């Protein structure tokens, strides 16, 4: 323990959507550099960038064709070095998104593997066949089969869990692990402090002879055959060991979307080389109140449930104690923005503050998705044809075949599709919200909040986020122990303790006023409150959406 990242406050930036410095409609590295002071003043000390490497952009940069160069749409290596210099000048850190499960089919490794079956790079990828047919019926996450014929002919097929233009790497090959370690070391030598390992839970697959026993679909999906298998940990450890031998301070944040707390513990054990922390997609405390069996879970309407959130973090805290820190986040680029996803009314100005308090002051590392701190919401597209991501296209086809009205499909997409969360950062009032003078690459209707107006509002959400993150940096809330307290259904309360001093966080996530007795006999000092909460004889009364942070004097 005692590593730099244990006190990290991570701010996730989607580079194409943060700030456009050259007015081509696409955000870039100089734009990020220009706005570093804003990020620092928020209270973040670590920046995570989605992929910035050369890419055909089939999957918004996750399909890498050159790991050693910056994609020209984002800038060049000089822009990168200037950005790193300015980040470190502010005593901040930089994490890069590193796609490790697959590459682009335009990557030189795959190009050589296809041209020459005797190439050493042939075994960098996963090939198979079954008497000249696909090896099995496994489905791709992007639809259809996960097996595509060799582009150069023959009887073999290559594996792709995602788009067919993103062939999976063969992590059983030690040369793949060494090559990926070389890439990580290259960027660390240029000043990078760590990596988010995209889709690492898929770097091992089951026996290809095993079909998925599902007769209802031609190419069904079953993650048990290609997610969180035992060899994932082995391959991961071999890779990270190669990096940490030279760079022991490098931070590895693993994206383990479907991992539970026990799997997360195995990936982050401090006595073994592995991830320092993992982030999952299942820690948002969501329930599905009006579940429609014909709609995929990803697009189901959701709402926040305090009991679900309590159950989640009580388990994660119990399992990860003395092992690693939980990731504290309300979302990222792969899911819609939290206020829309959880169906929180635009008139409710207290709940966004309550969400910040309840999540980020727990034991763990906050990860804040750009724009969340000013209350940005999803883009709202006007027509179904405005959606181009594969998941949205699949939903449109599915529900139109089931005779769902287009208006209902559009509403679902605008509430839940990930592309709605990747809109331009809203810097100021204007035609393109201060992001660019050119029509942005991803553009639709949006809410009216801006950073400029938020900075001027001392009682607003941005100021409240700054206060929360200032508290997070106190040793009591960054290092102290954590105990989730027993409360009524809609009250979320926990105790932090360090060196005999206790802190209490109490949040009312319901829609009615509540009272709660603080379990302490010492005098209490209020250090943050988002409403006119009353505190009498250790009893706090809070309106709906109220939150309060207290410490013993």
PDB file of N, CA, C and O in Angstrom, residues 471-519:
ATOM      1  N   UNK A 471     -13.001  17.145   0.166  1.00  0.00           N
ATOM      2  CA  UNK A 471     -13.170  16.265   1.322  1.00  0.00           C
ATOM      3  C   UNK A 471     -12.539  14.896   1.058  1.00  0.00           C
ATOM      4  O   UNK A 471     -11.918  14.298   1.939  1.00  0.00           O
ATOM      5  N   UNK A 472     -12.687  14.409  -0.174  1.00  0.00           N
ATOM      6  CA  UNK A 472     -12.132  13.102  -0.525  1.00  0.00           C
ATOM      7  C   UNK A 472     -10.628  13.056  -0.281  1.00  0.00           C
ATOM      8  O   UNK A 472     -10.067  11.996   0.046  1.00  0.00           O
ATOM      9  N   UNK A 473      -9.956  14.174  -0.411  1.00  0.00           N
ATOM     10  CA  UNK A 473      -8.503  14.206  -0.250  1.00  0.00           C
ATOM     11  C   UNK A 473      -8.069  14.226   1.214  1.00  0.00           C
ATOM     12  O   UNK A 473      -6.880  14.047   1.506  1.00  0.00           O
ATOM     13  N   UNK A 474      -9.017  14.431   2.140  1.00  0.00           N
ATOM     14  CA  UNK A 474      -8.672  14.356   3.548  1.00  0.00           C
ATOM     15  C   UNK A 474      -8.297  12.920   3.895  1.00  0.00           C
ATOM     16  O   UNK A 474      -8.935  11.975   3.424  1.00  0.00           O
ATOM     17  N   UNK A 475      -7.275  12.699   4.716  1.00  0.00           N
ATOM     18  CA  UNK A 475      -6.879  11.322   5.057  1.00  0.00           C
ATOM     19  C   UNK A 475      -8.028  10.464   5.565  1.00  0.00           C
ATOM     20  O   UNK A 475      -8.095   9.264   5.255  1.00  0.00           O
ATOM     21  N   UNK A 476      -8.961  11.060   6.334  1.00  0.00           N
ATOM     22  CA  UNK A 476     -10.084  10.295   6.858  1.00  0.00           C
ATOM     23  C   UNK A 476     -10.888   9.644   5.747  1.00  0.00           C
ATOM     24  O   UNK A 476     -11.350   8.498   5.881  1.00  0.00           O
ATOM     25  N   UNK A 477     -11.050  10.358   4.619  1.00  0.00           N
ATOM     26  CA  UNK A 477     -11.893   9.856   3.537  1.00  0.00           C
ATOM     27  C   UNK A 477     -11.105   9.199   2.401  1.00  0.00           C
ATOM     28  O   UNK A 477     -11.704   8.578   1.523  1.00  0.00           O
ATOM     29  N   UNK A 478      -9.800   9.332   2.410  1.00  0.00           N
ATOM     30  CA  UNK A 478      -8.990   8.638   1.403  1.00  0.00           C
ATOM     31  C   UNK A 478      -8.308   7.395   1.965  1.00  0.00           C
ATOM     32  O   UNK A 478      -8.006   6.460   1.228  1.00  0.00           O
ATOM     33  N   UNK A 479      -8.094   7.364   3.281  1.00  0.00           N
ATOM     34  CA  UNK A 479      -7.378   6.245   3.890  1.00  0.00           C
ATOM     35  C   UNK A 479      -8.189   5.504   4.946  1.00  0.00           C
ATOM     36  O   UNK A 479      -7.865   4.368   5.303  1.00  0.00           O
ATOM     37  N   UNK A 480      -9.218   6.131   5.490  1.00  0.00           N
ATOM     38  CA  UNK A 480      -9.940   5.557   6.616  1.00  0.00           C
ATOM     39  C   UNK A 480     -10.692   4.278   6.283  1.00  0.00           C
ATOM     40  O   UNK A 480     -10.972   3.966   5.129  1.00  0.00           O
ATOM     41  N   UNK A 481     -11.008   3.536   7.344  1.00  0.00           N
ATOM     42  CA  UNK A 481     -11.815   2.324   7.186  1.00  0.00           C
ATOM     43  C   UNK A 481     -13.240   2.710   6.785  1.00  0.00           C
ATOM     44  O   UNK A 481     -13.648   3.866   6.900  1.00  0.00           O
ATOM     45  N   UNK A 482     -13.993   1.708   6.347  1.00  0.00           N
ATOM     46  CA  UNK A 482     -15.337   1.960   5.812  1.00  0.00           C
ATOM     47  C   UNK A 482     -16.293   0.928   6.369  1.00  0.00           C
ATOM     48  O   UNK A 482     -16.031  -0.276   6.323  1.00  0.00           O
ATOM     49  N   UNK A 483     -17.415   1.404   6.904  1.00  0.00           N
ATOM     50  CA  UNK A 483     -18.478   0.512   7.371  1.00  0.00           C
ATOM     51  C   UNK A 483     -19.810   1.075   6.888  1.00  0.00           C
ATOM     52  O   UNK A 483     -20.157   2.227   7.192  1.00  0.00           O
ATOM     53  N   UNK A 484     -20.551   0.284   6.147  1.00  0.00           N
ATOM     54  CA  UNK A 484     -21.889   0.674   5.708  1.00  0.00           C
ATOM     55  C   UNK A 484     -22.845   0.464   6.870  1.00  0.00           C
ATOM     56  O   UNK A 484     -22.866  -0.600   7.498  1.00  0.00           O
ATOM     57  N   UNK A 485     -23.631   1.480   7.193  1.00  0.00           N
ATOM     58  CA  UNK A 485     -24.477   1.446   8.384  1.00  0.00           C
ATOM     59  C   UNK A 485     -25.884   0.943   8.061  1.00  0.00           C
ATOM     60  O   UNK A 485     -26.378   1.077   6.934  1.00  0.00           O
ATOM     61  N   UNK A 486     -26.511   0.369   9.074  1.00  0.00           N
ATOM     62  CA  UNK A 486     -27.863  -0.167   8.943  1.00  0.00           C
ATOM     63  C   UNK A 486     -28.867   0.984   9.006  1.00  0.00           C
ATOM     64  O   UNK A 486     -28.932   1.710  10.002  1.00  0.00           O
ATOM     65  N   UNK A 487     -29.633   1.164   7.955  1.00  0.00           N
ATOM     66  CA  UNK A 487     -30.565   2.281   7.857  1.00  0.00           C
ATOM     67  C   UNK A 487     -31.876   1.828   7.246  1.00  0.00           C
ATOM     68  O   UNK A 487     -31.999   0.703   6.754  1.00  0.00           O
ATOM     69  N   UNK A 488     -32.858   2.731   7.249  1.00  0.00           N
ATOM     70  CA  UNK A 488     -34.083   2.438   6.519  1.00  0.00           C
ATOM     71  C   UNK A 488     -33.798   2.437   5.022  1.00  0.00           C
ATOM     72  O   UNK A 488     -32.735   2.864   4.573  1.00  0.00           O
ATOM     73  N   UNK A 489     -34.762   1.996   4.265  1.00  0.00           N
ATOM     74  CA  UNK A 489     -34.544   1.654   2.864  1.00  0.00           C
ATOM     75  C   UNK A 489     -33.845   2.732   2.046  1.00  0.00           C
ATOM     76  O   UNK A 489     -32.853   2.463   1.371  1.00  0.00           O
ATOM     77  N   UNK A 490     -34.322   3.962   2.097  1.00  0.00           N
ATOM     78  CA  UNK A 490     -33.824   4.987   1.182  1.00  0.00           C
ATOM     79  C   UNK A 490     -32.662   5.802   1.739  1.00  0.00           C
ATOM     80  O   UNK A 490     -32.176   6.711   1.064  1.00  0.00           O
ATOM     81  N   UNK A 491     -32.232   5.496   2.947  1.00  0.00           N
ATOM     82  CA  UNK A 491     -31.096   6.204   3.537  1.00  0.00           C
ATOM     83  C   UNK A 491     -29.824   5.382   3.313  1.00  0.00           C
ATOM     84  O   UNK A 491     -29.783   4.194   3.627  1.00  0.00           O
ATOM     85  N   UNK A 492     -28.818   6.027   2.757  1.00  0.00           N
ATOM     86  CA  UNK A 492     -27.519   5.389   2.528  1.00  0.00           C
ATOM     87  C   UNK A 492     -26.530   6.091   3.451  1.00  0.00           C
ATOM     88  O   UNK A 492     -26.260   7.292   3.286  1.00  0.00           O
ATOM     89  N   UNK A 493     -26.006   5.363   4.429  1.00  0.00           N
ATOM     90  CA  UNK A 493     -25.110   5.977   5.416  1.00  0.00           C
ATOM     91  C   UNK A 493     -23.913   5.073   5.651  1.00  0.00           C
ATOM     92  O   UNK A 493     -24.049   3.848   5.696  1.00  0.00           O
ATOM     93  N   UNK A 494     -22.760   5.695   5.805  1.00  0.00           N
ATOM     94  CA  UNK A 494     -21.565   4.914   6.130  1.00  0.00           C
ATOM     95  C   UNK A 494     -20.628   5.705   7.020  1.00  0.00           C
ATOM     96  O   UNK A 494     -20.715   6.939   7.118  1.00  0.00           O
ATOM     97  N   UNK A 495     -19.758   4.951   7.697  1.00  0.00           N
ATOM     98  CA  UNK A 495     -18.792   5.527   8.628  1.00  0.00           C
ATOM     99  C   UNK A 495     -17.394   5.337   8.074  1.00  0.00           C
ATOM    100  O   UNK A 495     -17.041   4.259   7.608  1.00  0.00           O
ATOM    101  N   UNK A 496     -16.609   6.385   8.104  1.00  0.00           N
ATOM    102  CA  UNK A 496     -15.182   6.314   7.817  1.00  0.00           C
ATOM    103  C   UNK A 496     -14.438   6.589   9.122  1.00  0.00           C
ATOM    104  O   UNK A 496     -14.842   7.453   9.900  1.00  0.00           O
ATOM    105  N   UNK A 497     -13.341   5.890   9.375  1.00  0.00           N
ATOM    106  CA  UNK A 497     -12.615   6.074  10.640  1.00  0.00           C
ATOM    107  C   UNK A 497     -11.120   5.949  10.411  1.00  0.00           C
ATOM    108  O   UNK A 497     -10.653   5.057   9.687  1.00  0.00           O
ATOM    109  N   UNK A 498     -10.368   6.856  11.038  1.00  0.00           N
ATOM    110  CA  UNK A 498      -8.912   6.849  10.942  1.00  0.00           C
ATOM    111  C   UNK A 498      -8.340   7.436  12.222  1.00  0.00           C
ATOM    112  O   UNK A 498      -8.721   8.540  12.636  1.00  0.00           O
ATOM    113  N   UNK A 499      -7.423   6.693  12.836  1.00  0.00           N
ATOM    114  CA  UNK A 499      -6.747   7.155  14.065  1.00  0.00           C
ATOM    115  C   UNK A 499      -7.738   7.594  15.133  1.00  0.00           C
ATOM    116  O   UNK A 499      -7.544   8.591  15.837  1.00  0.00           O
ATOM    117  N   UNK A 500      -8.825   6.848  15.256  1.00  0.00           N
ATOM    118  CA  UNK A 500      -9.803   7.117  16.300  1.00  0.00           C
ATOM    119  C   UNK A 500     -10.796   8.217  15.985  1.00  0.00           C
ATOM    120  O   UNK A 500     -11.719   8.464  16.761  1.00  0.00           O
ATOM    121  N   UNK A 501     -10.654   8.894  14.866  1.00  0.00           N
ATOM    122  CA  UNK A 501     -11.577   9.945  14.448  1.00  0.00           C
ATOM    123  C   UNK A 501     -12.569   9.366  13.447  1.00  0.00           C
ATOM    124  O   UNK A 501     -12.180   8.699  12.487  1.00  0.00           O
ATOM    125  N   UNK A 502     -13.844   9.645  13.666  1.00  0.00           N
ATOM    126  CA  UNK A 502     -14.888   9.101  12.807  1.00  0.00           C
ATOM    127  C   UNK A 502     -15.480  10.189  11.907  1.00  0.00           C
ATOM    128  O   UNK A 502     -15.585  11.349  12.297  1.00  0.00           O
ATOM    129  N   UNK A 503     -15.859   9.771  10.717  1.00  0.00           N
ATOM    130  CA  UNK A 503     -16.621  10.613   9.811  1.00  0.00           C
ATOM    131  C   UNK A 503     -17.876   9.871   9.400  1.00  0.00           C
ATOM    132  O   UNK A 503     -17.876   8.635   9.322  1.00  0.00           O
ATOM    133  N   UNK A 504     -18.945  10.601   9.156  1.00  0.00           N
ATOM    134  CA  UNK A 504     -20.215   9.988   8.777  1.00  0.00           C
ATOM    135  C   UNK A 504     -20.753  10.658   7.524  1.00  0.00           C
ATOM    136  O   UNK A 504     -20.746  11.888   7.409  1.00  0.00           O
ATOM    137  N   UNK A 505     -21.209   9.838   6.606  1.00  0.00           N
ATOM    138  CA  UNK A 505     -21.855  10.323   5.390  1.00  0.00           C
ATOM    139  C   UNK A 505     -23.276   9.770   5.389  1.00  0.00           C
ATOM    140  O   UNK A 505     -23.468   8.553   5.496  1.00  0.00           O
ATOM    141  N   UNK A 506     -24.259  10.652   5.290  1.00  0.00           N
ATOM    142  CA  UNK A 506     -25.660  10.237   5.297  1.00  0.00           C
ATOM    143  C   UNK A 506     -26.353  10.883   4.103  1.00  0.00           C
ATOM    144  O   UNK A 506     -26.288  12.103   3.920  1.00  0.00           O
ATOM    145  N   UNK A 507     -27.020  10.065   3.304  1.00  0.00           N
ATOM    146  CA  UNK A 507     -27.666  10.551   2.082  1.00  0.00           C
ATOM    147  C   UNK A 507     -29.080   9.995   2.010  1.00  0.00           C
ATOM    148  O   UNK A 507     -29.307   8.803   2.246  1.00  0.00           O
ATOM    149  N   UNK A 508     -30.017  10.858   1.689  1.00  0.00           N
ATOM    150  CA  UNK A 508     -31.405  10.451   1.486  1.00  0.00           C
ATOM    151  C   UNK A 508     -31.659  10.303  -0.010  1.00  0.00           C
ATOM    152  O   UNK A 508     -31.790  11.290  -0.731  1.00  0.00           O
ATOM    153  N   UNK A 509     -31.704   9.059  -0.474  1.00  0.00           N
ATOM    154  CA  UNK A 509     -31.914   8.787  -1.891  1.00  0.00           C
ATOM    155  C   UNK A 509     -33.398   8.617  -2.237  1.00  0.00           C
ATOM    156  O   UNK A 509     -33.730   8.322  -3.380  1.00  0.00           O
ATOM    157  N   UNK A 510     -34.252   8.820  -1.268  1.00  0.00           N
ATOM    158  CA  UNK A 510     -35.682   8.681  -1.504  1.00  0.00           C
ATOM    159  C   UNK A 510     -36.350   9.992  -1.857  1.00  0.00           C
ATOM    160  O   UNK A 510     -35.707  11.027  -2.054  1.00  0.00           O
ATOM    161  N   UNK A 511     -37.679   9.962  -1.910  1.00  0.00           N
ATOM    162  CA  UNK A 511     -38.448  11.152  -2.297  1.00  0.00           C
ATOM    163  C   UNK A 511     -39.247  11.729  -1.141  1.00  0.00           C
ATOM    164  O   UNK A 511     -40.143  12.537  -1.336  1.00  0.00           O
ATOM    165  N   UNK A 512     -38.911  11.321   0.109  1.00  0.00           N
ATOM    166  CA  UNK A 512     -39.588  11.840   1.289  1.00  0.00           C
ATOM    167  C   UNK A 512     -38.555  12.238   2.340  1.00  0.00           C
ATOM    168  O   UNK A 512     -37.432  11.733   2.358  1.00  0.00           O
ATOM    169  N   UNK A 513     -38.953  13.121   3.245  1.00  0.00           N
ATOM    170  CA  UNK A 513     -38.071  13.542   4.327  1.00  0.00           C
ATOM    171  C   UNK A 513     -37.808  12.370   5.273  1.00  0.00           C
ATOM    172  O   UNK A 513     -38.689  11.521   5.495  1.00  0.00           O
ATOM    173  N   UNK A 514     -36.573  12.295   5.811  1.00  0.00           N
ATOM    174  CA  UNK A 514     -36.195  11.214   6.723  1.00  0.00           C
ATOM    175  C   UNK A 514     -35.411  11.780   7.896  1.00  0.00           C
ATOM    176  O   UNK A 514     -34.872  12.891   7.845  1.00  0.00           O
ATOM    177  N   UNK A 515     -35.346  10.993   8.962  1.00  0.00           N
ATOM    178  CA  UNK A 515     -34.459  11.307  10.085  1.00  0.00           C
ATOM    179  C   UNK A 515     -33.528  10.130  10.302  1.00  0.00           C
ATOM    180  O   UNK A 515     -33.882   8.975  10.021  1.00  0.00           O
ATOM    181  N   UNK A 516     -32.336  10.434  10.797  1.00  0.00           N
ATOM    182  CA  UNK A 516     -31.361   9.367  11.060  1.00  0.00           C
ATOM    183  C   UNK A 516     -30.504   9.770  12.253  1.00  0.00           C
ATOM    184  O   UNK A 516     -30.035  10.914  12.336  1.00  0.00           O
ATOM    185  N   UNK A 517     -30.300   8.834  13.182  1.00  0.00           N
ATOM    186  CA  UNK A 517     -29.508   9.080  14.379  1.00  0.00           C
ATOM    187  C   UNK A 517     -28.058   8.697  14.111  1.00  0.00           C
ATOM    188  O   UNK A 517     -27.763   7.549  13.791  1.00  0.00           O
ATOM    189  N   UNK A 518     -27.156   9.669  14.245  1.00  0.00           N
ATOM    190  CA  UNK A 518     -25.738   9.414  14.032  1.00  0.00           C
ATOM    191  C   UNK A 518     -25.188   8.639  15.235  1.00  0.00           C
ATOM    192  O   UNK A 518     -25.290   9.092  16.370  1.00  0.00           O
ATOM    193  N   UNK A 519     -24.608   7.470  15.017  1.00  0.00           N
ATOM    194  CA  UNK A 519     -24.160   6.624  16.128  1.00  0.00           C
ATOM    195  C   UNK A 519     -22.825   7.080  16.720  1.00  0.00           C
ATOM    196  O   UNK A 519     -21.787   6.454  16.517  1.00  0.00           O
TER     197      UNK A 519
END
